PDB file of C-alpha atoms in Angstrom:
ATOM      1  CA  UNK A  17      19.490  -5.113  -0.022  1.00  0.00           C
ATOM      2  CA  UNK A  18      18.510  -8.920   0.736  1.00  0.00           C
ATOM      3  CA  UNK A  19      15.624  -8.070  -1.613  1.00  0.00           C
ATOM      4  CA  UNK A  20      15.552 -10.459  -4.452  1.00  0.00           C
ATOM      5  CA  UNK A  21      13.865 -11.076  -7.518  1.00  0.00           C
ATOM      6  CA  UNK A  22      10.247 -11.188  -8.228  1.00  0.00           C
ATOM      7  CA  UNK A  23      10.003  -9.211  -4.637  1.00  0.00           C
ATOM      8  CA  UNK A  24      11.587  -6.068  -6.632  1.00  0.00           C
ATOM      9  CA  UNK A  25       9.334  -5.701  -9.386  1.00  0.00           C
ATOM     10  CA  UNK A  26       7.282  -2.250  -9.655  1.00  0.00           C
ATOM     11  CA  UNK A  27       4.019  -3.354  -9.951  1.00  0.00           C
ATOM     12  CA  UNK A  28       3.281  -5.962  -7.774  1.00  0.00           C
ATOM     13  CA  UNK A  29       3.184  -5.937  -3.989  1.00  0.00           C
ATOM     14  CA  UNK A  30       5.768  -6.991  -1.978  1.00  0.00           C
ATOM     15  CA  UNK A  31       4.862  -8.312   1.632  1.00  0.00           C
ATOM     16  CA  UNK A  32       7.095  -8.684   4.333  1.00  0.00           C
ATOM     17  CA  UNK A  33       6.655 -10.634   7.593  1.00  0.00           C
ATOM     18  CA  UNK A  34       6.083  -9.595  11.221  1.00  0.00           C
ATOM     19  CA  UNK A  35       5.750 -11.800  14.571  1.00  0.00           C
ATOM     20  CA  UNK A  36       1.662 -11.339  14.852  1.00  0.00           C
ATOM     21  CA  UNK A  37       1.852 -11.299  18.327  1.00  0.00           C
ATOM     22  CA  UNK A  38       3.820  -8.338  18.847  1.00  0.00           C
ATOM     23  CA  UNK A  39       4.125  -7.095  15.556  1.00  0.00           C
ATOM     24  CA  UNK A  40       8.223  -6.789  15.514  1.00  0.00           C
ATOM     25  CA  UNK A  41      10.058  -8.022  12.617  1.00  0.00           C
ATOM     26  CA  UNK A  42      10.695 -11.574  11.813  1.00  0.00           C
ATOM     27  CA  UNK A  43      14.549 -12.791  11.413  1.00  0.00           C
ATOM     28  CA  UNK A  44      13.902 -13.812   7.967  1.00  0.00           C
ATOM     29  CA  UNK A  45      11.730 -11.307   6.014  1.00  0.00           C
ATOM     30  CA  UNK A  46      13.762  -9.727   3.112  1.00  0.00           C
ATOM     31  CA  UNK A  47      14.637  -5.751   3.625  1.00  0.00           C
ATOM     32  CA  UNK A  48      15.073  -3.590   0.576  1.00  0.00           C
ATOM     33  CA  UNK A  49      15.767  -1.116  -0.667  1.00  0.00           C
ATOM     34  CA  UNK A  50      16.217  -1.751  -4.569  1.00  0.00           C
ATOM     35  CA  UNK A  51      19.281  -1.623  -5.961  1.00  0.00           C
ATOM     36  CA  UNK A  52      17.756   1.980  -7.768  1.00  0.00           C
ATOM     37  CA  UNK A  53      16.344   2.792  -4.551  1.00  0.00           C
ATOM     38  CA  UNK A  54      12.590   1.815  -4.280  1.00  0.00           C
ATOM     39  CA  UNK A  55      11.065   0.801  -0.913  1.00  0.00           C
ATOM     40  CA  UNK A  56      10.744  -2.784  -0.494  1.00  0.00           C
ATOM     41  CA  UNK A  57       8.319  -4.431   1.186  1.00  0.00           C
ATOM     42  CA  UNK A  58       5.519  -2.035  -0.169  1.00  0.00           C
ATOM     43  CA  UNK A  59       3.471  -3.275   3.308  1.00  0.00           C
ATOM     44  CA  UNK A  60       3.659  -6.312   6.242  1.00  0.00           C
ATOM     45  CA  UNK A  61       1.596  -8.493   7.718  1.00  0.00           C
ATOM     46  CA  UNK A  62       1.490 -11.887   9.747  1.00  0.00           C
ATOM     47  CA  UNK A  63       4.242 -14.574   8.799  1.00  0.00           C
ATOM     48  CA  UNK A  64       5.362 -15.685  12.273  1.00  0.00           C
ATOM     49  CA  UNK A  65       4.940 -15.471  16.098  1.00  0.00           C
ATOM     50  CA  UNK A  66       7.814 -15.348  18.251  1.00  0.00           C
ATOM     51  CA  UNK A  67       5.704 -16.973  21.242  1.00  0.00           C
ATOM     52  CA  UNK A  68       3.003 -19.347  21.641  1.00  0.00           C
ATOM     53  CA  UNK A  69       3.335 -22.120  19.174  1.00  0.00           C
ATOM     54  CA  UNK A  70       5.836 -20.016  17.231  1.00  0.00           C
ATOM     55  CA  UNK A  71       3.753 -20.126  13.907  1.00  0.00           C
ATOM     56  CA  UNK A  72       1.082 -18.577  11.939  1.00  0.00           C
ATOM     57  CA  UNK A  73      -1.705 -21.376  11.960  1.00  0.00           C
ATOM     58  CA  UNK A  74      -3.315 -22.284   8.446  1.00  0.00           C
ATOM     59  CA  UNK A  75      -4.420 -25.181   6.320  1.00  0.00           C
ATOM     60  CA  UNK A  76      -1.669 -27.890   5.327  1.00  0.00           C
ATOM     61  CA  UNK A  77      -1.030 -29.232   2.190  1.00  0.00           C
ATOM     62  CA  UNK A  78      -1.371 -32.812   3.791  1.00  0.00           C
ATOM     63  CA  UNK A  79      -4.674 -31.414   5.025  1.00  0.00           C
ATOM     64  CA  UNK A  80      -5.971 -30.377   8.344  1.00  0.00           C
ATOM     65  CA  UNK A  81      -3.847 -27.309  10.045  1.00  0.00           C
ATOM     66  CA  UNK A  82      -0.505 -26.439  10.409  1.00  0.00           C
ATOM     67  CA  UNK A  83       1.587 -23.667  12.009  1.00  0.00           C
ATOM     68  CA  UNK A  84       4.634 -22.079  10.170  1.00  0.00           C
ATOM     69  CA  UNK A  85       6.508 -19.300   9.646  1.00  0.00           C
ATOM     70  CA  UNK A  86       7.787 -17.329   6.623  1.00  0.00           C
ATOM     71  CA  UNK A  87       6.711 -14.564   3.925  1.00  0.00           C
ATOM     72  CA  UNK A  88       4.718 -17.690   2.249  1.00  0.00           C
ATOM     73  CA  UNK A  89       2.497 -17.204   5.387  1.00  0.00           C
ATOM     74  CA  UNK A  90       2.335 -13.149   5.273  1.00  0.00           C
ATOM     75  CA  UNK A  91       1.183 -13.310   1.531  1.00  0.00           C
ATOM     76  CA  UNK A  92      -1.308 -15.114   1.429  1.00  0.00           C
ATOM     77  CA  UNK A  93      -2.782 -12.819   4.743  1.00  0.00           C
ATOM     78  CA  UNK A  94      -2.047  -9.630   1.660  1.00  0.00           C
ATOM     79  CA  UNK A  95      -3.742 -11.735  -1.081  1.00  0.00           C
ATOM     80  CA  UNK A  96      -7.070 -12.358   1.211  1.00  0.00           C
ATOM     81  CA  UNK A  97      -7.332  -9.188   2.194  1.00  0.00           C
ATOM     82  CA  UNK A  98      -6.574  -7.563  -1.163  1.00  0.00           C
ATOM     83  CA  UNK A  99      -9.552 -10.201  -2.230  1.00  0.00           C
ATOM     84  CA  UNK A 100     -11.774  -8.955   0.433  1.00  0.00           C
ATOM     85  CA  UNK A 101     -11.096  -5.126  -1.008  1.00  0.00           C
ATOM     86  CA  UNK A 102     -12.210  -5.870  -4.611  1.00  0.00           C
ATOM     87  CA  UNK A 103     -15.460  -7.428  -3.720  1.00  0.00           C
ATOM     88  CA  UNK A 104     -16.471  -5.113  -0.834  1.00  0.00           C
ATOM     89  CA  UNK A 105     -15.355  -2.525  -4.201  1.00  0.00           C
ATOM     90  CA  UNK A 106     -17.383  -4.260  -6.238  1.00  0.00           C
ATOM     91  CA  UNK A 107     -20.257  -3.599  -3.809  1.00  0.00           C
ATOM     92  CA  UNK A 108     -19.836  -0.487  -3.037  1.00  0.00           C
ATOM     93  CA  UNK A 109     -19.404   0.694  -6.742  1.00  0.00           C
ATOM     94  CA  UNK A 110     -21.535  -1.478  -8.805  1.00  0.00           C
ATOM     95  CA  UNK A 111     -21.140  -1.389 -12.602  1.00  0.00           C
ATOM     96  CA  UNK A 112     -17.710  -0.005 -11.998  1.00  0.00           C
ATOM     97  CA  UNK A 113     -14.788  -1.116 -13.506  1.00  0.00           C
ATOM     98  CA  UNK A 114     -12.150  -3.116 -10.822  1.00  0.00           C
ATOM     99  CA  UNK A 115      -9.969  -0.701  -8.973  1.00  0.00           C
ATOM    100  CA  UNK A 116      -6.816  -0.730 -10.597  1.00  0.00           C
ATOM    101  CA  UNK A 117      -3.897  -2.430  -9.260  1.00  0.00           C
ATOM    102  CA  UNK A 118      -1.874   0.567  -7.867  1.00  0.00           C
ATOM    103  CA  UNK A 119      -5.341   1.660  -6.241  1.00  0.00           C
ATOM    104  CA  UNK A 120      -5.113  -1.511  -4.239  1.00  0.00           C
ATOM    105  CA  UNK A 121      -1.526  -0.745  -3.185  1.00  0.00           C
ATOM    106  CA  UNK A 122      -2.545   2.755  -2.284  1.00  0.00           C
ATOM    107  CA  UNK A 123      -4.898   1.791  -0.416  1.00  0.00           C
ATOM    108  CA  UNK A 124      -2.940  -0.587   1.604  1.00  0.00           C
ATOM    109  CA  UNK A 125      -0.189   1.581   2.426  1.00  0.00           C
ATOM    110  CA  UNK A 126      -2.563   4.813   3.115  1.00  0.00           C
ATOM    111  CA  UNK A 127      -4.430   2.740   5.812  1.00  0.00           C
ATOM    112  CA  UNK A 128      -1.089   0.929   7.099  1.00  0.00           C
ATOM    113  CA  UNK A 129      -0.138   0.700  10.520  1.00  0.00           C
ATOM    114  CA  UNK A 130       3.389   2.919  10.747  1.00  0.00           C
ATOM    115  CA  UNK A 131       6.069   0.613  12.746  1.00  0.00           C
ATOM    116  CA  UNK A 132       9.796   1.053  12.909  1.00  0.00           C
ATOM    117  CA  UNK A 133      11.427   4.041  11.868  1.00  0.00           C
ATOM    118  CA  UNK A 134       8.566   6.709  11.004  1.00  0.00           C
ATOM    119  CA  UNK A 135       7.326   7.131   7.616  1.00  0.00           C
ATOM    120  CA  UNK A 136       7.858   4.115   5.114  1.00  0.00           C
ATOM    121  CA  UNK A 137      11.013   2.256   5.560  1.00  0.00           C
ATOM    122  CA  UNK A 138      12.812  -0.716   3.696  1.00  0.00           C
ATOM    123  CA  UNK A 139      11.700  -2.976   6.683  1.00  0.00           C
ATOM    124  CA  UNK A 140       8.724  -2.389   7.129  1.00  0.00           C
ATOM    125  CA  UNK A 141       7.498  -0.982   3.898  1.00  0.00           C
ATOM    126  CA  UNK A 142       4.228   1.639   4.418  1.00  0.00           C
ATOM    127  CA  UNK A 143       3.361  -0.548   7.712  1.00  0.00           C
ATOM    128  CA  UNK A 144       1.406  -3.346   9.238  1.00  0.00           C
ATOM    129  CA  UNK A 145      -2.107  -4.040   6.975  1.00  0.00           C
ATOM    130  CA  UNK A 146      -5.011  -2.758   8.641  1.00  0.00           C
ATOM    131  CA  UNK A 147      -8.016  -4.330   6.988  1.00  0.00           C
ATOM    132  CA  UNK A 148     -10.739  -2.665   8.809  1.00  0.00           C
ATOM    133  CA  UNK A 149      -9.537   1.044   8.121  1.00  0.00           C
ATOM    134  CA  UNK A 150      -8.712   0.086   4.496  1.00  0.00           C
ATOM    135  CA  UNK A 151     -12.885  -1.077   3.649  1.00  0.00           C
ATOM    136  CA  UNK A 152     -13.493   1.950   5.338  1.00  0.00           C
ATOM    137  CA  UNK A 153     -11.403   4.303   3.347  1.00  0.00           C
ATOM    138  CA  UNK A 154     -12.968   2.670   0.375  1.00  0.00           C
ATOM    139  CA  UNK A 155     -16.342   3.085   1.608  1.00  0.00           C
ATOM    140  CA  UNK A 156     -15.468   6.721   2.398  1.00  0.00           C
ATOM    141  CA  UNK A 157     -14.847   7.595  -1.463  1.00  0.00           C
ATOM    142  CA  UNK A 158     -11.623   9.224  -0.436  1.00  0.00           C
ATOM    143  CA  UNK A 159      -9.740   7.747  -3.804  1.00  0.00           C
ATOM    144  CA  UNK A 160      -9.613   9.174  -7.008  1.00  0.00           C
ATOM    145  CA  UNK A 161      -8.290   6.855 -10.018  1.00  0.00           C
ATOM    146  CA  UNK A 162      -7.191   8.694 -13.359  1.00  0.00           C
ATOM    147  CA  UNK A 163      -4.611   9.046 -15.366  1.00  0.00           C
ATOM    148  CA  UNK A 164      -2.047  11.597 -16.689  1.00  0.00           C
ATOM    149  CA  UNK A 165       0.003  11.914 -20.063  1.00  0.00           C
ATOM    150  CA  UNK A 166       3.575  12.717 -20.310  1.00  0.00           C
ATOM    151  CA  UNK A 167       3.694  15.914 -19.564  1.00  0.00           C
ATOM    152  CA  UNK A 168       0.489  16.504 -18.471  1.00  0.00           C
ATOM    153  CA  UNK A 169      -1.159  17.400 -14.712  1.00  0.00           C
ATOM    154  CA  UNK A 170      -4.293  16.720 -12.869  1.00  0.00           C
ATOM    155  CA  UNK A 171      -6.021  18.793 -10.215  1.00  0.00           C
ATOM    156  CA  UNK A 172      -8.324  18.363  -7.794  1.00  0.00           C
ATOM    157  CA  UNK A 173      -9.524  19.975  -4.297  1.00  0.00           C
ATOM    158  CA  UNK A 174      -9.299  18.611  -1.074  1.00  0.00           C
ATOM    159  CA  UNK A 175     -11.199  20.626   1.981  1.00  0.00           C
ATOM    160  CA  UNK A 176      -9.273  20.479   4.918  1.00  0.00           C
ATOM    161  CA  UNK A 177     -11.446  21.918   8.064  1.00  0.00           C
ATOM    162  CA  UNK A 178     -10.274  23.823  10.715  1.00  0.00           C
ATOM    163  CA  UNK A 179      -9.609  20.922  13.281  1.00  0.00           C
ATOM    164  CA  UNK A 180      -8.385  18.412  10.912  1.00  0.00           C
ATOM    165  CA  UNK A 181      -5.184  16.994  12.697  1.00  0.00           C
ATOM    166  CA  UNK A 182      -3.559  16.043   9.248  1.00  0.00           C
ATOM    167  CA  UNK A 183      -4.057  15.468   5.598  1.00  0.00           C
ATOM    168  CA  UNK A 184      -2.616  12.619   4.214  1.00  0.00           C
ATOM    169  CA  UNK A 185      -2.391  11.669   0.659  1.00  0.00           C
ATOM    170  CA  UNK A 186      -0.496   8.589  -0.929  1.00  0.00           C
ATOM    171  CA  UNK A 187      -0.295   8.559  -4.250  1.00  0.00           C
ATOM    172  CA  UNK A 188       0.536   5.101  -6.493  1.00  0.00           C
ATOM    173  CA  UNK A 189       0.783   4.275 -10.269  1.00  0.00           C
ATOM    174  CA  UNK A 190       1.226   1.278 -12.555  1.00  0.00           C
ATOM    175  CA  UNK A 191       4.616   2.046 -14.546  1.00  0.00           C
ATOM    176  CA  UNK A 192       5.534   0.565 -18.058  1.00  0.00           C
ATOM    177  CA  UNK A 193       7.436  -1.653 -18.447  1.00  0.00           C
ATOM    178  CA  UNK A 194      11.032  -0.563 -18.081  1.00  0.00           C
ATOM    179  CA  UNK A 195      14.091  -2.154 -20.539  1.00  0.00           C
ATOM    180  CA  UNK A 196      15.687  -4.854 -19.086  1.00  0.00           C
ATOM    181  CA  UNK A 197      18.757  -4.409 -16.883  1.00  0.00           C
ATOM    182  CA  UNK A 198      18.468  -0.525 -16.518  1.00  0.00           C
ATOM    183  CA  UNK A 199      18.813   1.627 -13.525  1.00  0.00           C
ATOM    184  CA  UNK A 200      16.742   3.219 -12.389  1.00  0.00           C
ATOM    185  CA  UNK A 201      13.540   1.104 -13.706  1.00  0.00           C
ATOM    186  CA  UNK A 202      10.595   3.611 -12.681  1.00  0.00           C
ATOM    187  CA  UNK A 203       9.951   4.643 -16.396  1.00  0.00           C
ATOM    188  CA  UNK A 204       7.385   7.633 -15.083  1.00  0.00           C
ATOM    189  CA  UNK A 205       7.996   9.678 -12.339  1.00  0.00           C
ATOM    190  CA  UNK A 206       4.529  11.378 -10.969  1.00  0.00           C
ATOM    191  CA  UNK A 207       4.975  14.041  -8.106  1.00  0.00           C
ATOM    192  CA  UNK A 208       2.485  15.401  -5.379  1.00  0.00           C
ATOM    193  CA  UNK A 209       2.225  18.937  -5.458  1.00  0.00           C
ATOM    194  CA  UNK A 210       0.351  20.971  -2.878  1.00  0.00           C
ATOM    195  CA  UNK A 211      -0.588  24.490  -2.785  1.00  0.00           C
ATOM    196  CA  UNK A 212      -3.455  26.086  -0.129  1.00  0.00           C
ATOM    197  CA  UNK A 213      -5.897  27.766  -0.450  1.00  0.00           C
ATOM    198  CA  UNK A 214      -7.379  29.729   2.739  1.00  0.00           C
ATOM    199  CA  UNK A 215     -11.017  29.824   1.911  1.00  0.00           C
ATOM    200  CA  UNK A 216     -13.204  32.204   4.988  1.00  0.00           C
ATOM    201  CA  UNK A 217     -16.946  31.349   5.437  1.00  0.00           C
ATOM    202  CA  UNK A 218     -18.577  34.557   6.019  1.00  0.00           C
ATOM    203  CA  UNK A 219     -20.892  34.801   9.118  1.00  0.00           C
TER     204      UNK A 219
END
């Protein structure tokens, strides 16, 4: 619960800091959960290194480089490679709207790195950042954006082969705004639903 304010909000994505040598967690990163429960951090990347010169190495505001350590270093590691995402998008699907912003969260925690506890946690959110698998998940057209009333469903069919060690989905969704003050704050609550469907190829 040493989660604080902006970090909680619903929309936005919280990052939380890991050694980058060794990927453990730093001393100082903020754990959640929420005070109505959500995971906090949503994912983690570099904000420290526990050997070496005990620092994450970028520019200084006195110019040149500098090393230091905290989540101001792990966010701006997010921001770049959110940035990165919505041009390579941009390229990939030209004339396309930009992905919306829970499509950028979804796709950071789908292509995660799990550490810790397994599954998402409140320390380490849905994992490390793993920039590579996340441009190609994009590239692979594996995403679907749309949207739902109150109320309302939407379907669609994923083929699962014989072989396939695992489907995974993650599913993510910018919510209204909530009144302030009130628990819980999720105004919509979307569910995954599966059902299968054995399908036999004839011979």
């Amino acid at each position: 619960y040493s989660t604080a304010p902006p970090a909680t909000a619903k929309n936005h994505i919280t990052v939380g800091a890991l050694n980058s040598n060794d990927e453990s967690i730093t001393s100082f990163t903020s754990w959640g959960p929420t005070d109505d429960g959500r995971i906090k951090p949503d994912i983690s990347t570099a904000g420290c290194q526990s050997d070496g010169d005990g620092g994450v190495t970028s520019c200084s505001s006195s110019g040149g480089y500098s090393s230091k350590c905290g989540t101001s270093m792990a966010s701006p590691t997010a921001c770049g490679i959110g940035a990165l995402l919505i041009q390579d998008w941009r390229t990939t699907y030209p004339g396309e709207p930009d992905m919306m912003n829970s499509t950028l969260k979804a796709m950071l925690a789908h292509t995660a790195a799990d550490l810790g506890n397994v599954g998402p946690d409140c320390m380490y959110g849905y994992g490390s950042i793993r920039a590579e698998a996340a441009v190609d998940h994009l590239r692979s057209g594996s995403l679907i954006e749309n949207e739902v009333a109150n109320g309302d469903s939407f379907e669609f069919l994923v083929i699962v082969n014989a072989g396939d060690p695992q489907l995974q989905v993650t599913l993510a969704w910018d919510d209204a705004p909530a009144i302030p003050l009130v628990v819980p704050s999720p105004v919509n609550d979307l569910d995954l639903v599966f059902s299968e469907r054995i399908f036999h190829q004839k011979l």
